[in-house]
Coordinates of C-alpha atoms in Angstrom, one line a residue:
X1 CA 0.0 0.0 0.0
X2 CA 2.8 2.4 1.0
X3 CA 4.6 1.5 -2.2
X4 CA 1.5 2.3 -4.3
X5 CA 1.0 5.7 -2.6
X6 CA 4.7 6.6 -3.2
X7 CA 4.3 5.7 -6.8
X8 CA 1.1 7.8 -7.2
X9 CA 2.8 10.7 -5.4
X10 CA 5.9 10.4 -7.5
X11 CA 3.8 10.4 -10.7
X12 CA 1.8 13.4 -9.5
X13 CA 5.0 15.3 -8.8
X14 CA 6.5 14.3 -12.1
X15 CA 3.4 15.5 -14.0
X16 CA 3.6 18.8 -12.1
X17 CA 7.2 19.4 -13.0
X18 CA 6.6 18.4 -16.6
X19 CA 3.7 20.8 -16.8
X20 CA 5.8 23.5 -15.2
X21 CA 8.6 22.9 -17.6
X22 CA 6.2 23.1 -20.6
X23 CA 4.9 26.4 -19.3
X24 CA 8.5 27.7 -19.0
X25 CA 9.3 26.6 -22.5
X26 CA 6.1 28.2 -23.9
X27 CA 6.9 31.5 -22.0
X28 CA 10.4 31.4 -23.4
X29 CA 9.2 30.8 -26.9
X30 CA 6.7 33.7 -26.6
X31 CA 9.5 36.0 -25.3
X32 CA 11.7 34.9 -28.2
X33 CA 9.0 35.7 -30.7
X34 CA 8.4 39.1 -29.2
X35 CA 12.1 40.0 -29.1
X36 CA 13.2 38.5 -32.4
X37 CA 10.0 38.3 -34.5
X38 CA 8.6 41.7 -33.8
X39 CA 10.6 43.5 -36.5
X40 CA 9.1 41.0 -39.1
X41 CA 5.5 41.6 -38.2
X42 CA 5.2 44.7 -40.4
X43 CA 5.0 47.2 -37.5
X44 CA 7.7 49.8 -37.4
X45 CA 10.7 48.5 -35.5
X46 CA 13.2 51.3 -35.8
X47 CA 15.2 53.4 -38.2
X48 CA 18.8 52.3 -38.6
X49 CA 21.2 54.8 -40.1
X50 CA 23.6 53.0 -42.4
X51 CA 26.7 54.5 -40.6
X52 CA 25.4 54.4 -37.1
X53 CA 22.1 54.0 -35.1
X54 CA 19.7 57.0 -35.5
X55 CA 18.0 58.5 -32.5
X56 CA 14.5 58.0 -33.9
X57 CA 13.2 57.0 -30.5
X58 CA 14.3 60.4 -29.0
X59 CA 11.2 62.2 -30.5
X60 CA 7.9 60.8 -29.4
X61 CA 4.8 61.4 -31.6
X62 CA 3.0 63.4 -28.8
X63 CA 6.0 65.7 -28.6
X64 CA 6.1 66.5 -32.3
X65 CA 4.9 69.9 -33.5
X66 CA 2.6 68.1 -36.1
X67 CA -0.7 67.0 -34.8
X68 CA -3.6 64.9 -36.2
X69 CA -6.9 66.7 -36.1
X70 CA -9.0 64.1 -37.6
X71 CA -9.0 60.9 -39.7
X72 CA -11.5 60.1 -42.5
X73 CA -11.9 57.0 -44.7
X74 CA -13.4 57.0 -48.1
X75 CA -14.5 53.6 -49.3
X76 CA -14.0 53.3 -53.1
X77 CA -16.3 51.9 -55.7
X78 CA -13.7 52.5 -58.4
X79 CA -11.1 51.4 -58.9
X80 CA -11.4 48.0 -57.2
X81 CA -7.8 48.3 -55.9
X82 CA -6.2 51.7 -55.7
X83 CA -2.5 52.4 -55.8
X84 CA -2.2 55.7 -57.7
X85 CA -3.4 59.1 -56.4
X86 CA -3.1 62.8 -57.1
X87 CA -4.3 65.9 -55.2
X88 CA -5.9 68.7 -57.1
X89 CA -4.4 72.2 -56.3
X90 CA -7.5 73.2 -54.3
X91 CA -6.6 70.3 -51.9
X92 CA -10.3 69.3 -52.0
X93 CA -10.4 66.9 -55.0
X94 CA -8.5 63.7 -55.1
X95 CA -8.0 61.5 -58.2
X96 CA -7.6 57.8 -57.6
X97 CA -6.7 54.9 -59.9
X98 CA -5.4 51.4 -60.0
X99 CA -3.1 49.4 -62.2
X100 CA -5.6 46.6 -62.7
X101 CA -8.8 48.6 -63.3
X102 CA -9.9 50.6 -66.3
X103 CA -12.0 52.7 -64.0
X104 CA -10.7 55.6 -62.0
X105 CA -12.5 58.2 -59.8
X106 CA -12.4 61.7 -58.4
X107 CA -13.5 62.4 -54.8
X108 CA -14.4 65.3 -52.7
X109 CA -12.3 64.6 -49.6
X110 CA -14.4 66.8 -47.3
X111 CA -17.8 65.2 -48.1
X112 CA -16.6 61.8 -49.3
X113 CA -18.7 62.1 -52.4
X114 CA -17.7 60.9 -55.8
X115 CA -17.3 63.7 -58.4
X116 CA -17.4 63.6 -62.2
X117 CA -14.2 62.0 -63.5
X118 CA -12.5 60.8 -66.7
X119 CA -14.4 58.2 -68.6
X120 CA -13.4 54.5 -68.4
X121 CA -10.5 53.5 -70.8
X122 CA -8.8 50.3 -71.6
X123 CA -5.8 49.6 -69.4
X124 CA -5.1 50.2 -65.8
X125 CA -4.1 53.6 -64.4
X126 CA -0.3 53.9 -64.3
X127 CA -0.1 57.5 -63.2
X128 CA -2.1 60.6 -62.3
X129 CA -1.1 64.3 -62.1
X130 CA -2.9 67.6 -61.8
X131 CA -1.4 70.8 -63.3
X132 CA -0.6 73.5 -60.7
X133 CA -3.5 75.7 -61.9
X134 CA -5.9 72.8 -61.8
X135 CA -6.9 73.2 -65.5
X136 CA -5.6 69.8 -66.5
X137 CA -5.6 66.2 -65.2
X138 CA -3.1 63.9 -66.9
X139 CA -4.0 60.2 -66.8
X140 CA -1.4 57.5 -67.8
X141 CA -2.9 54.3 -69.1
X142 CA -1.6 51.0 -70.5
X143 CA -0.4 49.9 -73.9
X144 CA -1.6 51.6 -77.1
X145 CA -0.4 49.1 -79.7
X146 CA -3.1 47.2 -81.7
X147 CA -2.8 44.1 -83.8
X148 CA -2.1 44.3 -87.6
X149 CA -5.8 43.6 -88.4
X150 CA -7.2 45.9 -85.8
X151 CA -8.0 49.6 -86.5
X152 CA -6.1 52.1 -84.3
X153 CA -8.5 53.7 -81.8
X154 CA -9.0 57.5 -82.1
X155 CA -10.1 60.3 -79.8
X156 CA -10.7 59.4 -76.1
X157 CA -10.6 55.7 -76.9
X158 CA -7.0 55.8 -77.9
X159 CA -5.4 55.3 -74.5
X160 CA -1.9 56.2 -73.5
X161 CA -1.4 59.4 -71.6
X162 CA -4.6 61.4 -71.9
X163 CA -5.2 65.0 -70.8
X164 CA -8.6 66.0 -69.3
X165 CA -10.2 69.2 -68.1
X166 CA -9.3 69.2 -64.4
X167 CA -12.6 70.7 -63.4
X168 CA -15.3 69.2 -65.7
X169 CA -13.3 66.0 -66.6
X170 CA -13.9 66.5 -70.3
X171 CA -11.4 64.7 -72.5
X172 CA -9.0 67.2 -74.3
X173 CA -6.3 65.2 -76.0
X174 CA -4.0 62.2 -76.0
X175 CA -0.2 62.5 -76.0
X176 CA 0.4 59.9 -78.6
X177 CA 3.7 59.8 -80.5
X178 CA 2.8 59.5 -84.2
X179 CA 6.4 59.1 -85.4
X180 CA 6.8 55.7 -83.8
X181 CA 9.8 56.9 -81.8
X182 CA 8.2 55.6 -78.6
X183 CA 7.7 51.9 -79.2
X184 CA 6.1 50.8 -75.9
X185 CA 3.5 52.9 -74.2
X186 CA 3.8 51.6 -70.7
X187 CA 4.1 54.5 -68.3
X188 CA 6.0 54.5 -65.0
X189 CA 5.6 58.1 -63.9
X190 CA 4.2 61.5 -64.9
X191 CA 4.6 65.0 -63.4
X192 CA 3.7 68.6 -64.2
X193 CA 6.3 71.3 -63.7
X194 CA 5.5 73.7 -60.9
X195 CA 5.4 76.6 -63.4
X196 CA 2.7 74.7 -65.3
X197 CA 4.5 75.0 -68.6
X198 CA 5.8 71.4 -68.9
X199 CA 4.5 67.8 -68.5
X200 CA 7.0 65.0 -68.2
X201 CA 6.1 61.4 -69.0
X202 CA 8.4 58.5 -68.4
X203 CA 7.4 55.8 -70.9
X204 CA 8.9 52.3 -70.9
X205 CA 10.7 53.3 -74.1
X206 CA 12.0 56.7 -72.9
X207 CA 11.2 59.9 -71.1
X208 CA 9.4 62.7 -73.1
X209 CA 8.8 66.3 -72.2
X210 CA 5.7 68.1 -73.4
X211 CA 5.3 71.9 -73.5
X212 CA 2.0 73.8 -73.4
X213 CA 1.3 75.7 -76.6
X214 CA -1.9 77.6 -76.0
X215 CA -4.4 74.9 -75.0
X216 CA -2.5 72.0 -76.6
X217 CA 0.4 69.9 -75.3
X218 CA 3.2 69.2 -77.8
X219 CA 6.5 67.3 -77.6
X220 CA 9.6 69.4 -76.6
X221 CA 13.1 68.1 -76.8
X222 CA 14.5 64.7 -77.6
X223 CA 13.6 61.4 -76.1
X224 CA 15.6 60.7 -72.9
X225 CA 16.4 57.6 -70.8
X226 CA 13.4 56.6 -68.8
X227 CA 13.1 56.6 -65.0
X228 CA 10.8 54.7 -62.6
X229 CA 9.9 57.9 -60.7
X230 CA 10.3 61.6 -61.7
X231 CA 9.8 64.9 -60.0
X232 CA 10.5 68.5 -61.1
X233 CA 12.7 71.0 -59.2
X234 CA 10.8 74.0 -57.7
X235 CA 12.2 76.3 -60.4
X236 CA 11.0 73.9 -63.2
X237 CA 14.4 74.0 -64.9
X238 CA 15.5 70.5 -63.8
X239 CA 13.8 67.1 -63.6
X240 CA 15.0 64.4 -61.2
X241 CA 14.5 60.7 -62.0
X242 CA 15.3 57.5 -60.1
X243 CA 15.9 54.3 -62.0
X244 CA 16.4 52.1 -59.0
X245 CA 20.2 52.0 -59.6
X246 CA 21.1 55.6 -60.2
X247 CA 19.5 59.1 -60.0
X248 CA 19.3 61.1 -63.2
X249 CA 19.2 64.9 -63.5
X250 CA 17.5 66.1 -66.7
X251 CA 17.6 69.6 -68.3
X252 CA 14.2 71.1 -69.0
X253 CA 12.8 71.3 -71.7
X254 CA 15.6 69.6 -73.8
X255 CA 15.5 66.4 -71.8
X256 CA 19.2 66.1 -71.9
X257 CA 20.8 64.2 -69.0
X258 CA 23.2 66.6 -67.3
X259 CA 24.2 64.6 -64.3
X260 CA 24.0 61.1 -62.8
X261 CA 24.2 60.3 -59.1
X262 CA 25.0 56.9 -57.6
X263 CA 21.9 55.2 -56.2
X264 CA 21.5 53.4 -52.9
X265 CA 21.0 49.8 -53.9
X266 CA 23.6 47.1 -53.4
X267 CA 23.2 43.7 -54.8
X268 CA 19.9 42.1 -55.8
X269 CA 17.0 43.8 -54.1
X270 CA 13.3 44.3 -54.7
X271 CA 10.8 47.1 -54.4
X272 CA 9.8 49.9 -56.7
X273 CA 11.7 53.2 -56.4
X274 CA 10.1 56.3 -54.9
X275 CA 11.2 59.9 -55.1
X276 CA 10.3 63.4 -53.8
X277 CA 11.9 66.8 -54.2
X278 CA 11.8 69.1 -51.2
X279 CA 9.8 72.3 -52.0
X280 CA 12.6 74.6 -50.9
X281 CA 14.9 72.9 -53.4
X282 CA 17.5 71.8 -50.9
X283 CA 17.1 68.1 -50.9
X284 CA 15.9 65.1 -52.9
X285 CA 14.6 62.1 -51.0
X286 CA 14.9 58.7 -52.8
X287 CA 13.5 55.4 -51.7
X288 CA 15.2 52.4 -53.3
X289 CA 14.0 49.1 -52.1
X290 CA 14.6 49.0 -48.3
X291 CA 16.7 52.2 -48.2
X292 CA 15.9 55.9 -47.9
X293 CA 18.5 58.4 -49.0
X294 CA 18.6 62.2 -48.6
X295 CA 20.7 63.9 -51.3
X296 CA 21.8 67.5 -51.8
X297 CA 19.7 68.7 -54.7
X298 CA 22.5 70.8 -56.2
X299 CA 25.4 68.4 -56.1
X300 CA 23.9 64.9 -55.6
X301 CA 25.9 64.4 -52.4
X302 CA 24.4 61.8 -50.1
X303 CA 23.5 63.5 -46.8
X304 CA 22.2 60.5 -45.0
X305 CA 21.0 57.0 -45.7
X306 CA 18.5 55.1 -43.6
X307 CA 16.9 51.7 -43.5
X308 CA 13.4 50.7 -42.4
X309 CA 12.7 47.3 -40.9
X310 CA 13.7 44.6 -43.4
X311 CA 12.1 43.1 -45.5
X312 CA 9.5 45.7 -46.1
X313 CA 10.2 48.3 -48.8
X314 CA 9.3 52.0 -49.1
X315 CA 6.3 52.5 -51.4
X316 CA 5.8 56.3 -51.4
X317 CA 7.4 59.6 -50.4
X318 CA 5.9 63.2 -50.2
X319 CA 7.3 66.3 -48.6
X320 CA 5.1 68.8 -46.7
X321 CA 4.8 72.2 -48.5
X322 CA 6.7 73.9 -45.7
X323 CA 9.6 71.5 -46.3
X324 CA 9.8 70.5 -42.7
X325 CA 8.5 67.0 -43.0
X326 CA 8.6 63.9 -45.2
X327 CA 5.7 61.5 -45.3
X328 CA 6.7 57.9 -46.1
X329 CA 4.6 54.9 -46.9
X330 CA 5.8 51.6 -45.4
X331 CA 3.5 48.6 -45.7
X332 CA 0.4 49.5 -43.6
X333 CA 1.5 52.8 -42.1
X334 CA 2.5 56.3 -42.9
X335 CA 5.6 57.7 -41.1
X336 CA 6.4 61.4 -40.7
X337 CA 10.1 62.3 -40.6
X338 CA 11.7 65.5 -39.7
X339 CA 13.3 66.6 -43.0
X340 CA 16.4 68.1 -41.3
X341 CA 17.2 65.6 -38.5
X342 CA 15.7 62.6 -40.4
X343 CA 14.1 61.3 -37.2
X344 CA 10.6 59.9 -36.9
X345 CA 8.1 62.3 -35.4
X346 CA 4.8 60.5 -35.9
X347 CA 3.3 57.3 -37.1
X348 CA -0.2 57.1 -38.8
X349 CA -1.6 53.6 -38.9
X350 CA -5.3 54.0 -39.4
X351 CA -5.2 52.8 -43.0
X352 CA -6.5 49.2 -43.0
X353 CA -4.7 48.1 -46.1
X354 CA -1.2 48.2 -47.3
X355 CA -0.2 51.8 -48.2
X356 CA 0.8 51.9 -51.8
X357 CA 1.1 55.7 -52.2
X358 CA 1.1 58.7 -49.8
X359 CA 0.7 62.3 -50.8
X360 CA 0.6 65.6 -48.8
X361 CA -2.1 68.0 -49.9
X362 CA -0.9 71.2 -51.7
X363 CA -2.2 73.4 -48.9
X364 CA -0.3 71.3 -46.3
X365 CA -3.4 70.5 -44.2
X366 CA -4.0 66.9 -45.1
X367 CA -2.2 63.6 -45.9
X368 CA -3.8 61.0 -48.2
X369 CA -2.9 57.3 -48.3
X370 CA -4.2 54.8 -50.9
X371 CA -4.0 51.1 -51.1
X372 CA -6.8 48.5 -51.3
X373 CA -10.4 49.6 -51.6
X374 CA -10.1 52.8 -49.5
X375 CA -8.5 56.2 -49.2
X376 CA -7.5 57.4 -45.7
X377 CA -7.3 61.2 -45.1
X378 CA -5.5 62.6 -42.0
X379 CA -6.1 66.3 -41.2
X380 CA -2.9 67.8 -39.8
X381 CA -1.6 70.9 -38.0
X382 CA 2.0 72.0 -38.3
X383 CA 2.1 71.6 -42.1
X384 CA 0.3 74.7 -43.2
X385 CA 2.8 77.4 -43.9
X386 CA 4.0 77.3 -47.5
X387 CA 7.5 78.1 -48.7
X388 CA 7.7 81.6 -50.2

């Protein structure tokens, strides 16, 4: 009997210690996941300066001079998946498109109502841009080439880069190249010059500059090497482009490449390049894969290079009009960086999809993020004062 009791007691104690050991192992595994796995969850882990650790944690969002006043979400009925966006100069209208949808839309960000927009065209939306005066909305579509037995579409049905009235959304013209110089009409990026005189289009087959002649846009200059992302300098005399491997500086309106800066990528990396020119003309921010670089706009000198939490890549960049902040899209969140110290001052994570593009409104009071079937608008303070 005593031997039986001892055996039962021994088994009970053994089970107790085994259960306790399992709990300790589970707790240790959970701790390991939190410590090691947290950077891979898609949440912002930290900024790491290439040369040394950056003090991103030293500025807390609540201490930053920028403040969120309100957040608004606009559910989209078109396109089905949005990843291209452009603010109108009035900072009230927002044009939205998607690479896989022939439909695009224009929205009133204050009311959330859909406004009249460009008609449906074949091919997804590759790029959107409003002219600085708001008179024009340029829409970049897919491929224009037809089969040998198919008639070439004309008018608004001939899709490539089309120009529409920015207020009534009436079709005005297509920027088709009749000489056949541009063989492929895929478009990676489009941009209007700040002075409103030029429109740059980076086709797969080359970069073209168009000049406004009265009410018509016409080719100006020779075809230049294409770039994945392009942006004009504030004075409209230079155009900056990122290829993913190097940064090109174009002369306007000739299109001549006047300088080439080394890019940030090393080895085989993924991710689409992003680019933004600071409104005061002092810096160019370039996202290449997992790296973010700040360059001197006049010389191309690399000021600082940062890395977000690997393996997630930067998908969009936009400076505030007062040149103090840079909005950056990284997976499901928008991060605000101080443009001078390059430290994180705020994180906006209310968008419930991946953030494929982020843009600061022209008046500096709002930020828009697109990705998925919604647009998220943040109303901000601290962005308002424009550069004079």
